[in-house]
PDB file of C-alpha atoms and ligand atoms in Angstrom:
ATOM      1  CA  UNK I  56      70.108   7.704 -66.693  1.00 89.00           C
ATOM      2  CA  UNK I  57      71.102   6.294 -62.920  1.00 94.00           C
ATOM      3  CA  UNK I  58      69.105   2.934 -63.070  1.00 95.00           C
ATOM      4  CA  UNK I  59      68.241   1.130 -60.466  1.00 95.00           C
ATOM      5  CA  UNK I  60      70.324  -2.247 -58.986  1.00 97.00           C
ATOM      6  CA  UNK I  61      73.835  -1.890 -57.379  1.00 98.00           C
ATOM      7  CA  UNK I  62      76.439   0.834 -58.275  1.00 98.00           C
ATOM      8  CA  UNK I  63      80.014   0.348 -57.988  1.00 98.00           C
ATOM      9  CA  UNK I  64      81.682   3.756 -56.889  1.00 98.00           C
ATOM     10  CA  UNK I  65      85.148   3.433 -57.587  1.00 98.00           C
ATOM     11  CA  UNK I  66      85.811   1.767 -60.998  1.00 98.00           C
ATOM     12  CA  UNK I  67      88.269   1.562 -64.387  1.00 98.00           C
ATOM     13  CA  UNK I  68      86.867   0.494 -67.553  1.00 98.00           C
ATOM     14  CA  UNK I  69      90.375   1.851 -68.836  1.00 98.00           C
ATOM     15  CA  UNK I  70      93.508   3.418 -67.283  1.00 97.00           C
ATOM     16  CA  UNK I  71      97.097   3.732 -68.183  1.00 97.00           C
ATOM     17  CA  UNK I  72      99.497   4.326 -65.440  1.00 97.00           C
ATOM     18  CA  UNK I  73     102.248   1.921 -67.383  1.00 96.00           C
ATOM     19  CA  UNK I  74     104.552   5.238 -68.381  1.00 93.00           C
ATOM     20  CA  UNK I  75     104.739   6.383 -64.508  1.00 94.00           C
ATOM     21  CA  UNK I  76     104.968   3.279 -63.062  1.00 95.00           C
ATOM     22  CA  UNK I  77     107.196   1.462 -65.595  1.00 96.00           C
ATOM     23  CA  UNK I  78     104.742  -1.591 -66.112  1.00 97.00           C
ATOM     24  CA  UNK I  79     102.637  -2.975 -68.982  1.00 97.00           C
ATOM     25  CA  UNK I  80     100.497  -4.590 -66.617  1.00 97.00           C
ATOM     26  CA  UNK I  81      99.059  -0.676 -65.666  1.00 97.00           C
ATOM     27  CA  UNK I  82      97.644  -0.274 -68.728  1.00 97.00           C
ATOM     28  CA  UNK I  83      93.999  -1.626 -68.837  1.00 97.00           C
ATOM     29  CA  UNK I  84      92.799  -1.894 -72.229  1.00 97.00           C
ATOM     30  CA  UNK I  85      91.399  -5.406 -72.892  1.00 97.00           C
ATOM     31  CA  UNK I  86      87.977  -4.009 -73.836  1.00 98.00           C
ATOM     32  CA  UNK I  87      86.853  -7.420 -74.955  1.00 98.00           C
ATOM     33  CA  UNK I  88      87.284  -9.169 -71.335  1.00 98.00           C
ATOM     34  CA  UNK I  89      85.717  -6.016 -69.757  1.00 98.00           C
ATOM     35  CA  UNK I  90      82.952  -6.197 -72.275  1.00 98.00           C
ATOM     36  CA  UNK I  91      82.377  -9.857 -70.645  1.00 98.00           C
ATOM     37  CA  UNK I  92      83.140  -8.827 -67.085  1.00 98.00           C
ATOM     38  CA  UNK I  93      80.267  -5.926 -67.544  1.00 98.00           C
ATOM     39  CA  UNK I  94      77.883  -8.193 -69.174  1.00 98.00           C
ATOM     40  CA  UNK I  95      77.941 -10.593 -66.149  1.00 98.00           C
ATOM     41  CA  UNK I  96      77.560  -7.392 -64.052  1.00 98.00           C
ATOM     42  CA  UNK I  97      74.619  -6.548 -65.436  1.00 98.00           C
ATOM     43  CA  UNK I  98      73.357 -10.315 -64.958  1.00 98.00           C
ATOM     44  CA  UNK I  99      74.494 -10.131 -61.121  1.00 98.00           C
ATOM     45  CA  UNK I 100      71.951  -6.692 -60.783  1.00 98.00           C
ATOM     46  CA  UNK I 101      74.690  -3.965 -60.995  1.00 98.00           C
ATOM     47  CA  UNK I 102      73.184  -1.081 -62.868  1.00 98.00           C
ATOM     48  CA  UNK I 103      75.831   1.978 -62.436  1.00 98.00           C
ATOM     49  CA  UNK I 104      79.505   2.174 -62.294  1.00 98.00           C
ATOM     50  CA  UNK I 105      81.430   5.432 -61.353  1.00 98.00           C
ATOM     51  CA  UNK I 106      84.248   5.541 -63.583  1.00 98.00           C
ATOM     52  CA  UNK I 107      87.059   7.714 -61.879  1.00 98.00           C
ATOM     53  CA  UNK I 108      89.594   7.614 -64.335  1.00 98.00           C
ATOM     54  CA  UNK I 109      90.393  11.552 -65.109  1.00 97.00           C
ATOM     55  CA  UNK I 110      93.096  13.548 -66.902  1.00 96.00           C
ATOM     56  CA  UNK I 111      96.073  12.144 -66.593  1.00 93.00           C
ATOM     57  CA  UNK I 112      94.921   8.715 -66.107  1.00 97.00           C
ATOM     58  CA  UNK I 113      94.344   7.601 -69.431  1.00 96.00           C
ATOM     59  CA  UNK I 114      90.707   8.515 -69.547  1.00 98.00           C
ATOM     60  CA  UNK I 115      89.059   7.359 -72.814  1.00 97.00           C
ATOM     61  CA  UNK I 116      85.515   8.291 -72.609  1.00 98.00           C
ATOM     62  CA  UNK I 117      84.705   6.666 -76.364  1.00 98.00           C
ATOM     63  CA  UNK I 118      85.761   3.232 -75.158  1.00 98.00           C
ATOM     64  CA  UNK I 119      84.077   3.854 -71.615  1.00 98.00           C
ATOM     65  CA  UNK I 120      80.721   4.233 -73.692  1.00 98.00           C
ATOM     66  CA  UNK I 121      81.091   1.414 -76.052  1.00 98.00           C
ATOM     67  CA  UNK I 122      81.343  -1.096 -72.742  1.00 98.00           C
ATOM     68  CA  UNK I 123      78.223   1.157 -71.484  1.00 98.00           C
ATOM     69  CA  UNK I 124      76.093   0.105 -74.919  1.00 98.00           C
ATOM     70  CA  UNK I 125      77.326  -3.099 -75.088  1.00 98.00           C
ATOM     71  CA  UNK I 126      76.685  -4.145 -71.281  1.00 98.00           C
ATOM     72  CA  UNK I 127      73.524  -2.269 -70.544  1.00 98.00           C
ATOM     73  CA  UNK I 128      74.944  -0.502 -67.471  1.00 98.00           C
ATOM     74  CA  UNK I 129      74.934   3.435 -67.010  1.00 98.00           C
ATOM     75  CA  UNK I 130      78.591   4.241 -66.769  1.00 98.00           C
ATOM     76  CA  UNK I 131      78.859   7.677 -65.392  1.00 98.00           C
ATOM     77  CA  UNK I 132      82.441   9.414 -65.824  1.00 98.00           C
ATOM     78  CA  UNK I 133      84.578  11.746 -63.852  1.00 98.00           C
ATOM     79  CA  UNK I 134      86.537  15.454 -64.736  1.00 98.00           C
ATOM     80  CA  UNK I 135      89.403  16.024 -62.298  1.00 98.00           C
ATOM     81  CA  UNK I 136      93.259  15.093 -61.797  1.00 98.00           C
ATOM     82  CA  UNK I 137      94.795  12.242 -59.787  1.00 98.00           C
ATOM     83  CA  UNK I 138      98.321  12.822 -57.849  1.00 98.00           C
ATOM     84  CA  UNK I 139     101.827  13.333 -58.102  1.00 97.00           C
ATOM     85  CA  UNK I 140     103.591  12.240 -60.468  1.00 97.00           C
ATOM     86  CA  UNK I 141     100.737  11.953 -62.485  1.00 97.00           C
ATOM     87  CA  UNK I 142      98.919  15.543 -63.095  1.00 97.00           C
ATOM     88  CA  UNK I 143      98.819  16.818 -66.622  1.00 97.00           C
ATOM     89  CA  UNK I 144     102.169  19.098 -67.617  1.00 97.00           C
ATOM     90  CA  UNK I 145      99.449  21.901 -67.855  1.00 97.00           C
ATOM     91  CA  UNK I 146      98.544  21.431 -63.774  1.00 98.00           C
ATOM     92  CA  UNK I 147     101.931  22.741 -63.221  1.00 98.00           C
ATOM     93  CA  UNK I 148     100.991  26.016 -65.432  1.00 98.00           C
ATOM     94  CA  UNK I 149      97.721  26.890 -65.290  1.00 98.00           C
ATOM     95  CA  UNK I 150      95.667  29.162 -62.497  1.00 98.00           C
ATOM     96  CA  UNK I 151      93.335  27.234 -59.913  1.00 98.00           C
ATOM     97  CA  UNK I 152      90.587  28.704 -61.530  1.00 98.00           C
ATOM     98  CA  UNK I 153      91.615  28.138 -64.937  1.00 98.00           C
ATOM     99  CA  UNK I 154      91.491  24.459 -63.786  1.00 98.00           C
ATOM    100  CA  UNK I 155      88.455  24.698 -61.928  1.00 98.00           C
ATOM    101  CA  UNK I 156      86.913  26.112 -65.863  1.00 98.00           C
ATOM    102  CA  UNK I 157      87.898  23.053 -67.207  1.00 98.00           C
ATOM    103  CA  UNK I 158      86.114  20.420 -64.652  1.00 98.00           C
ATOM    104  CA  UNK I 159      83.283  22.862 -64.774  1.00 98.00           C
ATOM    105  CA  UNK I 160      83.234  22.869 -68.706  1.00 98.00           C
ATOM    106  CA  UNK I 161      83.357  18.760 -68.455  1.00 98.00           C
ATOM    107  CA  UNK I 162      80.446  18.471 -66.167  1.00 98.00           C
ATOM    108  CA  UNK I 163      78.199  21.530 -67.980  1.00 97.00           C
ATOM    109  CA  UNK I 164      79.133  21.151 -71.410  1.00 97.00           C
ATOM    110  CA  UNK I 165      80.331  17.692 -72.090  1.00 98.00           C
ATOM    111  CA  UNK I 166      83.902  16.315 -72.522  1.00 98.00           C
ATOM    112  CA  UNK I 167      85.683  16.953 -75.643  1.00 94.00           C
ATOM    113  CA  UNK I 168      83.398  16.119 -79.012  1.00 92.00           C
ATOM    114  CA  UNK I 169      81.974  12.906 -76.836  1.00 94.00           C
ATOM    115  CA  UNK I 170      78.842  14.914 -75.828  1.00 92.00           C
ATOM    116  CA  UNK I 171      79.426  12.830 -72.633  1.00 97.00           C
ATOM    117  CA  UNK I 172      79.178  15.065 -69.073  1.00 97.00           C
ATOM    118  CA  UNK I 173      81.265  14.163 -66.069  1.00 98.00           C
ATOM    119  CA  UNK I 174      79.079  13.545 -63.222  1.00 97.00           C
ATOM    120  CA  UNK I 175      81.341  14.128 -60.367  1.00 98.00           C
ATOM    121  CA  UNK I 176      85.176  15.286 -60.007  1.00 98.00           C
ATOM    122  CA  UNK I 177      87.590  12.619 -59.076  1.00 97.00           C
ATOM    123  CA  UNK I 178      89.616  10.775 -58.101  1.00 98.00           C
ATOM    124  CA  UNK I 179      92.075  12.811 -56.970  1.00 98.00           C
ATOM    125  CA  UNK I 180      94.083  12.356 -54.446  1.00 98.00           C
ATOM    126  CA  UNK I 181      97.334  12.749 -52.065  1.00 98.00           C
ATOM    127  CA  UNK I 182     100.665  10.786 -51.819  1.00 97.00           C
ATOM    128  CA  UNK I 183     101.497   7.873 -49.052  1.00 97.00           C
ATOM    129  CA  UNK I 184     101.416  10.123 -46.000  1.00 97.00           C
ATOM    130  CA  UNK I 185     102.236  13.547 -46.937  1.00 97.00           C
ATOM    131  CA  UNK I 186     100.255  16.216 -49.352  1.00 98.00           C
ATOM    132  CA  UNK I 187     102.450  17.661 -51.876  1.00 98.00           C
ATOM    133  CA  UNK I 188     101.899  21.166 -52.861  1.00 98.00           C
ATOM    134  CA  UNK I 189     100.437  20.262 -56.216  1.00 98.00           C
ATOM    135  CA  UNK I 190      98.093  18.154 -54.847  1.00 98.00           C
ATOM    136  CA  UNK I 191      97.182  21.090 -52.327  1.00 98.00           C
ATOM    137  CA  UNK I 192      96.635  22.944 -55.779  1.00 98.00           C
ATOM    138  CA  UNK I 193      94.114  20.582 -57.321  1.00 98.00           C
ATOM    139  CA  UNK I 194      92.578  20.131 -53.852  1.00 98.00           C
ATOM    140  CA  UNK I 195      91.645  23.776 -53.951  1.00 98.00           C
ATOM    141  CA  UNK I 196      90.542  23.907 -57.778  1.00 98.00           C
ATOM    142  CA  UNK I 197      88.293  20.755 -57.447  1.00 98.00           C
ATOM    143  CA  UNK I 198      86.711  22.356 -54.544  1.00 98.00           C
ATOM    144  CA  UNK I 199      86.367  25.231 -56.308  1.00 98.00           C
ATOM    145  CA  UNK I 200      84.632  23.359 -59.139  1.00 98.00           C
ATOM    146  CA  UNK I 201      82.658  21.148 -56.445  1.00 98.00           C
ATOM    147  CA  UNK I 202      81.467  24.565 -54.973  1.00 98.00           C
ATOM    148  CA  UNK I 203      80.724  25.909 -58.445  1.00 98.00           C
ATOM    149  CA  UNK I 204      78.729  22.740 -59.438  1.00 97.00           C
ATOM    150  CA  UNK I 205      76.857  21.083 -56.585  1.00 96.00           C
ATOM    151  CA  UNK I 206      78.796  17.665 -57.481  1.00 97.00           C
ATOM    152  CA  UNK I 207      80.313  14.921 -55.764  1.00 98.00           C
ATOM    153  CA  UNK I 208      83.957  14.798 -55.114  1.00 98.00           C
ATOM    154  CA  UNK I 209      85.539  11.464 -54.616  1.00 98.00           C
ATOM    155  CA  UNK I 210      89.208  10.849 -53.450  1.00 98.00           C
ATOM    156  CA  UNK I 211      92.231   8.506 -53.299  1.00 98.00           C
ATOM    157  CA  UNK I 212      94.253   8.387 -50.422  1.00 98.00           C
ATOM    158  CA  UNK I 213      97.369   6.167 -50.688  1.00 97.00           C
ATOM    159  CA  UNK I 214      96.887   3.348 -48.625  1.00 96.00           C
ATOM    160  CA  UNK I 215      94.210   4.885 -47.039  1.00 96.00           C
ATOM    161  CA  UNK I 216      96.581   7.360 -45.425  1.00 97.00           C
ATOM    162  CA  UNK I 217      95.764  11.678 -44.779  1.00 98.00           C
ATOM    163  CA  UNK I 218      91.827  10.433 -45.178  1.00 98.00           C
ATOM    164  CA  UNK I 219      91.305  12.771 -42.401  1.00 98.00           C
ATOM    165  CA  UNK I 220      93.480  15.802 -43.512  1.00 98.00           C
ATOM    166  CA  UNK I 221      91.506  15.655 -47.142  1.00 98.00           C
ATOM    167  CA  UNK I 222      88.027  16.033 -45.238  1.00 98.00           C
ATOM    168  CA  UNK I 223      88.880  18.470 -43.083  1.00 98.00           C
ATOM    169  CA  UNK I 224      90.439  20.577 -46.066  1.00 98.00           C
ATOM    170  CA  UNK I 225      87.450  19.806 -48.255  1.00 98.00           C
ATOM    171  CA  UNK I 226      85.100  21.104 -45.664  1.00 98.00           C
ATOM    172  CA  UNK I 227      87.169  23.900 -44.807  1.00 98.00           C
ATOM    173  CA  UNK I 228      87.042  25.065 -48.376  1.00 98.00           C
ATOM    174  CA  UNK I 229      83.206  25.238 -47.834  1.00 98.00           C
ATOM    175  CA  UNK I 230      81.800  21.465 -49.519  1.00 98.00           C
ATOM    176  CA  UNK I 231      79.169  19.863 -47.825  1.00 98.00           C
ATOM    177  CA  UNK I 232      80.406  16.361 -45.695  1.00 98.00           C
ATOM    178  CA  UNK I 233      77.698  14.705 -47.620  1.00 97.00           C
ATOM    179  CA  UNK I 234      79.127  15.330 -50.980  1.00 98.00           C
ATOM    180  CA  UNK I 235      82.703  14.015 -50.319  1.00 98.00           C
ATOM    181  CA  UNK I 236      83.597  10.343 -50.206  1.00 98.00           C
ATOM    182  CA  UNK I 237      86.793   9.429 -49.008  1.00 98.00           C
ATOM    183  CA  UNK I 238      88.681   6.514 -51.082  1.00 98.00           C
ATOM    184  CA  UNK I 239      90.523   3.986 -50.240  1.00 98.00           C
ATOM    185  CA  UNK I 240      89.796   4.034 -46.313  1.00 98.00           C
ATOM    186  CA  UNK I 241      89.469   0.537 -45.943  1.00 98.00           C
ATOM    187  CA  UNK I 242      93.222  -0.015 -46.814  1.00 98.00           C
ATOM    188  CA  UNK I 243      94.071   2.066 -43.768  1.00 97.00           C
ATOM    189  CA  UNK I 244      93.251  -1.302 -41.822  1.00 96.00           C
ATOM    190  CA  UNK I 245      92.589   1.074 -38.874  1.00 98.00           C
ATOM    191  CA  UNK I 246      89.254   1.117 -37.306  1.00 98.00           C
ATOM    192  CA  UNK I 247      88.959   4.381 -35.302  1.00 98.00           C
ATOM    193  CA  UNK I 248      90.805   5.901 -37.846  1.00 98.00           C
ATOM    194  CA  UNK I 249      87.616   5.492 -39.903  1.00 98.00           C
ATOM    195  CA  UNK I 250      85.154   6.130 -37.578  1.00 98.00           C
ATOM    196  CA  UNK I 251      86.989   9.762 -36.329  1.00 98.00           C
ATOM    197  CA  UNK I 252      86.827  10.102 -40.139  1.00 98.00           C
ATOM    198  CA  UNK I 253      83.128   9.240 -40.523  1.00 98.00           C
ATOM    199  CA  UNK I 254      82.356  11.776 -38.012  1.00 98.00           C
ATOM    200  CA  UNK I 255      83.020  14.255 -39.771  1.00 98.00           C
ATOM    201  CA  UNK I 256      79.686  13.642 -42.071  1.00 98.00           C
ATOM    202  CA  UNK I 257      81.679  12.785 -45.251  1.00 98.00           C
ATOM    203  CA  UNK I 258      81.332   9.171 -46.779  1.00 98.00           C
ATOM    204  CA  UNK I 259      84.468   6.659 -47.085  1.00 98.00           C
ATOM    205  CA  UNK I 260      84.837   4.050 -49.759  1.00 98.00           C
ATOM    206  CA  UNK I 261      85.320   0.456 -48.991  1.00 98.00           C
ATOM    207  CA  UNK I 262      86.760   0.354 -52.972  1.00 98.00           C
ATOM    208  CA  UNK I 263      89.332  -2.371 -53.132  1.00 98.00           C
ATOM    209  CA  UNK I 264      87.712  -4.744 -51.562  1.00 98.00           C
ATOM    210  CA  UNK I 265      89.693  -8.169 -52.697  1.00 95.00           C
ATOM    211  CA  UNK I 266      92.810  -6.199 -52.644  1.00 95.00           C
ATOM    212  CA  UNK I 267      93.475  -8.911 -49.797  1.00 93.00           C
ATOM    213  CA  UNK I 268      97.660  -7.878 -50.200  1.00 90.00           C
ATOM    214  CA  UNK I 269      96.794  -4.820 -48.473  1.00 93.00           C
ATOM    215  CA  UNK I 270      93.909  -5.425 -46.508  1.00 95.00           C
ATOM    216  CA  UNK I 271      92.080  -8.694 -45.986  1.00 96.00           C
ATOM    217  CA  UNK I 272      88.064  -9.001 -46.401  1.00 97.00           C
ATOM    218  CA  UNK I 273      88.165  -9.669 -42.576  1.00 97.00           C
ATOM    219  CA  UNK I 274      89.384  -6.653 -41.693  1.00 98.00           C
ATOM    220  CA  UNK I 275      86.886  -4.866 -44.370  1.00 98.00           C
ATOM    221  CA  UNK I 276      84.240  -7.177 -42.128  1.00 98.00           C
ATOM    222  CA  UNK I 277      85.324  -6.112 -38.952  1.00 98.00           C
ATOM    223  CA  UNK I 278      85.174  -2.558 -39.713  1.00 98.00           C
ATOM    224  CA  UNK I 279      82.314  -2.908 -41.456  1.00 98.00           C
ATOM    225  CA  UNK I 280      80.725  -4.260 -38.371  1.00 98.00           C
ATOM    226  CA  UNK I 281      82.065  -1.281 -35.809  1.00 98.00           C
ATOM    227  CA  UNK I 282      80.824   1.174 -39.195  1.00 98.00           C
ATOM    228  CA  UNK I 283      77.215  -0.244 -38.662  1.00 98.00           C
ATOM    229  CA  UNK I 284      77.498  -0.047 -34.483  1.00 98.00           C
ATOM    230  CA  UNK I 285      78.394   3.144 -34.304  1.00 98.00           C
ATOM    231  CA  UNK I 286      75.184   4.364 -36.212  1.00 98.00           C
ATOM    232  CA  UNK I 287      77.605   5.602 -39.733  1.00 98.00           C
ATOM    233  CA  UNK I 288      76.113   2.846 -42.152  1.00 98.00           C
ATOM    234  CA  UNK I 289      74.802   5.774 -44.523  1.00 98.00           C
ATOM    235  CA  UNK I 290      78.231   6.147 -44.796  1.00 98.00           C
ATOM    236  CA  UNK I 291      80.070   3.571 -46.787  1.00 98.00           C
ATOM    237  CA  UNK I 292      80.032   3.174 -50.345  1.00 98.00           C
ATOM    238  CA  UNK I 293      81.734  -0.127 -52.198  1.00 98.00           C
ATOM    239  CA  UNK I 294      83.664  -1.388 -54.901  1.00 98.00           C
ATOM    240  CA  UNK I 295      86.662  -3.111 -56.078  1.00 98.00           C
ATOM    241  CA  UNK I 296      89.295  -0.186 -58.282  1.00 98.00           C
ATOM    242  CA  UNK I 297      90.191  -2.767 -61.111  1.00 98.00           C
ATOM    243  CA  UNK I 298      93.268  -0.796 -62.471  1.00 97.00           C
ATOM    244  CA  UNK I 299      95.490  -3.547 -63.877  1.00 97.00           C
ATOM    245  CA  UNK I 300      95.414  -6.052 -66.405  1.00 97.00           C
ATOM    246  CA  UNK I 301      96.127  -8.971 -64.056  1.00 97.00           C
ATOM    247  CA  UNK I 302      92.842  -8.137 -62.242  1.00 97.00           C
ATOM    248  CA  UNK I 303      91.006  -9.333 -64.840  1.00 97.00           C
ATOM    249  CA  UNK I 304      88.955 -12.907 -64.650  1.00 97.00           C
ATOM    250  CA  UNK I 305      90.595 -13.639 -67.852  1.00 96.00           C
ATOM    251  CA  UNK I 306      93.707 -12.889 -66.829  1.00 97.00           C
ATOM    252  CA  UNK I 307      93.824 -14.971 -63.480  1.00 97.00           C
ATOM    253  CA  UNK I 308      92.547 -12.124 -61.381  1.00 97.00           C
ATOM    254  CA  UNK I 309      89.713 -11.848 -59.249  1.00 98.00           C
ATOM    255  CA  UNK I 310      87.573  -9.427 -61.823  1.00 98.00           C
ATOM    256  CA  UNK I 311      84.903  -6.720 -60.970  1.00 98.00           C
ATOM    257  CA  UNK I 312      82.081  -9.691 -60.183  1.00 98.00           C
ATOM    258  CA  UNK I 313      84.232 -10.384 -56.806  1.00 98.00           C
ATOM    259  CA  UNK I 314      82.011  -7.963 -55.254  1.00 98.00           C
ATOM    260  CA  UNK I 315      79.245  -9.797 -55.898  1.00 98.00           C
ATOM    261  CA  UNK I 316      79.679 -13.254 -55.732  1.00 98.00           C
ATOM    262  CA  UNK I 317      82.476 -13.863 -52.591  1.00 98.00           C
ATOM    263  CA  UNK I 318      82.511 -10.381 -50.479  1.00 98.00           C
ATOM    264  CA  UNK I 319      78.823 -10.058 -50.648  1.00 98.00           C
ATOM    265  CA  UNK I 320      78.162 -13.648 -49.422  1.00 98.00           C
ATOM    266  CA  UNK I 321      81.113 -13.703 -46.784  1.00 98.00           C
ATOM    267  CA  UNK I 322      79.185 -10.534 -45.243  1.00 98.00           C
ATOM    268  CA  UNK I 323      75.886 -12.485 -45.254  1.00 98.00           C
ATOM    269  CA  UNK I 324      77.404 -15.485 -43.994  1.00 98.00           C
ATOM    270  CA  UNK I 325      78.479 -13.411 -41.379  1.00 98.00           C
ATOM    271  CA  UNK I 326      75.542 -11.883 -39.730  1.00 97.00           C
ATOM    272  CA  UNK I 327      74.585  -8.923 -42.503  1.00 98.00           C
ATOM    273  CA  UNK I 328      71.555  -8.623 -43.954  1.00 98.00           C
ATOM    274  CA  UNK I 329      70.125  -8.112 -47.322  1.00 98.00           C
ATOM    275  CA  UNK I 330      68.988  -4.761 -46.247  1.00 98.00           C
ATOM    276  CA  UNK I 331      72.182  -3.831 -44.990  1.00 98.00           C
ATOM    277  CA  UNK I 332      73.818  -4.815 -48.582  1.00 98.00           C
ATOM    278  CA  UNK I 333      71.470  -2.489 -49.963  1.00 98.00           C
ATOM    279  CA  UNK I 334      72.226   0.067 -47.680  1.00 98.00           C
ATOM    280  CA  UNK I 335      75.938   0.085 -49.481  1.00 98.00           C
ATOM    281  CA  UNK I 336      75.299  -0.509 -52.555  1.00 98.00           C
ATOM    282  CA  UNK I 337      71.440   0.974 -53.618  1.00 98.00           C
ATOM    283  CA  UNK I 338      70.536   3.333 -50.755  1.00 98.00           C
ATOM    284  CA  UNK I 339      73.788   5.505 -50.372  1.00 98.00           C
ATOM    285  CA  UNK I 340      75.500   5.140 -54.102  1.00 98.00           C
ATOM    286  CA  UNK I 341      71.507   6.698 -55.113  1.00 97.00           C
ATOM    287  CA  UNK I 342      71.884   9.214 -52.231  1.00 97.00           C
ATOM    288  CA  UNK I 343      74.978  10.442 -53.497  1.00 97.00           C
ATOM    289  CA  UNK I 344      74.647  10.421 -57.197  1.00 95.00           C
ATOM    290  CA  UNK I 345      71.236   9.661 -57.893  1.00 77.00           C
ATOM    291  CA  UNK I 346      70.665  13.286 -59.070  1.00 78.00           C
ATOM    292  CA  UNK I 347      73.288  13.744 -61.278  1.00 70.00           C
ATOM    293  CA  UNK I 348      73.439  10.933 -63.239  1.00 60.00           C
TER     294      UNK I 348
HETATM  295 ZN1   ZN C 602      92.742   5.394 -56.274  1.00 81.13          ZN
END
C-alpha cells in the first residue's frame, strides 16, 4: 500500500554489479546496516522507496521485503533490464515481445514464487553518450510492456548523458511524457539541458543527490532553482541511488538519510519552502505512482 510521507524514487536495498565491474565494494548486501538506515527513514517521515534494481542487477525481492517488514516502509519493486554489459545472456536471445511477456508477467502476476508485483519497469538505461543496439532493444520491449501496462518507466542515463534521445524515443514509441522519468539528469550538471528535457512533459530525477564527485548539491540547487522558474516543479522527483557498500553510514558513507537531514535543509536554508519540498517528494512521487502501488 503507497503510504503517505516522502518517497525516494531511485533506490537499492540490494545490488550486485561486483562481477562487471570487478569490485567487492558493488555488491550491496549488508542487510543489517540497511535494516538501520530504513528504520531511521521511517523516523525522518519517508514512507515509500522505489527499488529499481531489475534482472541483471542482482535483484533479490525476498531480502527487499524483509527490510520492508522490518522498517515499516512500502518498498515497491521494479521488472526490467539495466544496460550494457549488464543485460541477462537471455536479452541477447529472446524476441522483444517475449521480453515485454516477462515484465508484463512481473507486474500482473507477481515475480517468481515471491507473490510480490513490480510496480513500474526500470531502470534501464543507455551507455555514457551513445545507445547501443541492445539497449535500443530493451528500449522498445519496455515500451512495449509500459504500453501494455499503464506503468511508469524510469531510466538511467550515464552521467546524465542521451536524457533527451531516451524521451524522445519513449514518446515516439507512443508512452505518455507523464509516465517517464528520466534518471540521473542532475549529473548532467547542465541546466538547459534539463529544462529542453523537461519540456518535453516527462519527469527527470534529481537521484544522486550527495554524489558531490560528480555533481555538487549547488549545482542540484541551482538547477533546482531555474526547474521551479521556469514553471516545471511537477517535474522533479528525488533521491540518492545507494549502490555500493561504501555508501553506507556504517561504512563511512553518507547513507540514504542524506536526503533528509543535509540536502533538504541546505534547500531551505536557501530560499525553498516546505511546500516546495513536498512538491518533490509527496506531491509528484504520489502523482506518479500513487496508483500502482
Ligand atoms: Zn542508475
Amino acid at each position: 500500500m503507497f503510504q503517505s510521507g516522502y518517497t525516494m524514487m531511485h533506490e537499492h536495498v540490494t545490488i550486485d554489479l561486483s562481477g562487471v565491474k570487478k569490485d567487492p565494494d558493488c555488491r550491496l548486501d549488508c542487510k543489517d546496516q540497511t535494516i538501520e538506515e530504513f528504520r531511521a527513514l521511517k523516523e525522518l517521515g519517508v514512507g515509500n522507496v522505489l527499488e529499481v534494481t531489475n534482472l541483471g542487477m542482482g535483484r533479490d525481492v525476498d531480502y527487499i521485503m524483509d527490510v520492508a517488514r522490518a522498517s515499516g516502509i512500502n518498498i515497491l519493486v521494479c521488472t526490467g533490464f539495466y544496460k550494457e554489459p549488464f543485460l541477462p545472456d537471455y536479452v541477447y536471445t529472446s524476441s522483444e515481445e517475449e521480453l515485454a511477456d516477462l515484465m508484463v508477467a512481473e507486474i500482473e502476476e507477481g515475480i517468481g514464487k515471491s507473490g510480490v508485483k513490480a510496480s513500474a519497469i526500470g531502470e534501464f538505461g543507455t551507455s555514457k553518450g551513445r545507445m547501443t543496439d541492445m539497449e535500443r532493444k530493451v528500449f522498445r520491449s519496455c515500451a512495449m510492456a509500459a504500453r501494455r501496462t499503464g506503468r511508469l518507466v524510469t531510466t538511467h542515463t550515464t552521467l546524465g548523458t542521451l536524457g533527451i534521445e531516451q524521451a524522445d524515443y519513449l514518446i515516439s514509441m507512443g508512452l505518455d511524457p507523464s509516465r517517464i522519468v528520466i534518471g540521473h539528469m542532475d549529473l548532467s550538471n547542465d541546466i538547459p539541458l534539463i529544462l529542453r528535457l523537461l519540456e518535453r512533459g516527462v519527469s527527470i530525477g534529481f537521484d544522486t543527490v550527495g554524489k558531490l564527485d560528480y555533481a555538487p548539491d549547488s549545482f542540484r540547487l541551482e538547477a533546482l532553482r531555474a526547474i521551479f522558474d521556469k514553471g516545471f516543479q511537477d517535474q522533479v522527483v528525488l533521491s540518492m541511488d545507494i549502490t555500493r557498500k561504501s555508501h553506507l553510514k556504517a561504512n563511512g558513507g553518507l547513507g540514504y538519510s542524506y536526503l533528509f537531514t543535509s540536502f533538504v535543509p541546505y534547500l531551505m536554508a536557501n530560499g525553498f519552502t516546505r511546500q516546495d519540498v513536498d512538491r518533490l517528494l509527496v506531491d509528484n512521487p504520489a502523482r506518479l505512482l500513487g496508483g500502482d502501488a
